[in-house]
């Protein structure tokens, strides 16, 4: 049972149901609660960033703002949220529409569900309870090896400066219902498109994809 795994029991079970119900189910039922699920994601994202910031500040009092900022990015990024979702076996507890019977492996779906779950816990139990849950779920990832990992934008910048002595640039492409699209490019010909829930996340994905393409070409 999910509540036992996360060590939190909901007083309002409807909040839990909204958090773990995939949008395909709402689409199939034409249920207005889909917007409530998306609002839980929005709230959970804000709560997660705030709590992680506080936990990092308390745990690494000797570190500067640059380290703390990079560490927070490592902890709240989609890949880490996906790891958390799988660690608590979240895919097995989600509800789907008839067209989505397979357990999703898509990191966007799983990371969004983690944020929605956090938002639901906050509404149900308040800040103290959600902080305890977040601490339990994310503390396994509070290791220096992970937290000192440079973000894709920094890595791309270092690569571009070393190879061509120029900086990569980012161009905002468009905003969609699902988030933002950004293009990272070096010079005129090297480019990659990234998408994310925020411009920052979209920039990081674009940088990651562009760097991946460049390093694969170098290794070919």
mmCIF file of C-alpha atoms in Angstrom, residues 44 54 68 105 118 130 144 185-186 188 193-194 204 209:
data_model
loop_
_atom_site.group_PDB
_atom_site.id
_atom_site.type_symbol
_atom_site.label_atom_id
_atom_site.label_comp_id
_atom_site.label_asym_id
_atom_site.label_seq_id
_atom_site.Cartn_x
_atom_site.Cartn_y
_atom_site.Cartn_z
ATOM 1 C CA UNK A 44 3.933 20.080 -5.163
ATOM 2 C CA UNK A 54 15.764 24.360 3.591
ATOM 3 C CA UNK A 68 23.407 24.792 -2.775
ATOM 4 C CA UNK A 105 8.170 4.440 -17.716
ATOM 5 C CA UNK A 118 3.669 16.012 -2.485
ATOM 6 C CA UNK A 130 5.057 17.016 4.029
ATOM 7 C CA UNK A 144 28.124 14.678 -2.466
ATOM 8 C CA UNK A 185 22.651 26.394 -30.158
ATOM 9 C CA UNK A 186 26.345 26.923 -30.789
ATOM 10 C CA UNK A 188 24.736 28.611 -36.717
ATOM 11 C CA UNK A 193 15.511 21.469 -28.769
ATOM 12 C CA UNK A 194 14.524 20.869 -25.166
ATOM 13 C CA UNK A 204 18.834 22.114 -19.294
ATOM 14 C CA UNK A 209 20.712 16.808 -25.819
#
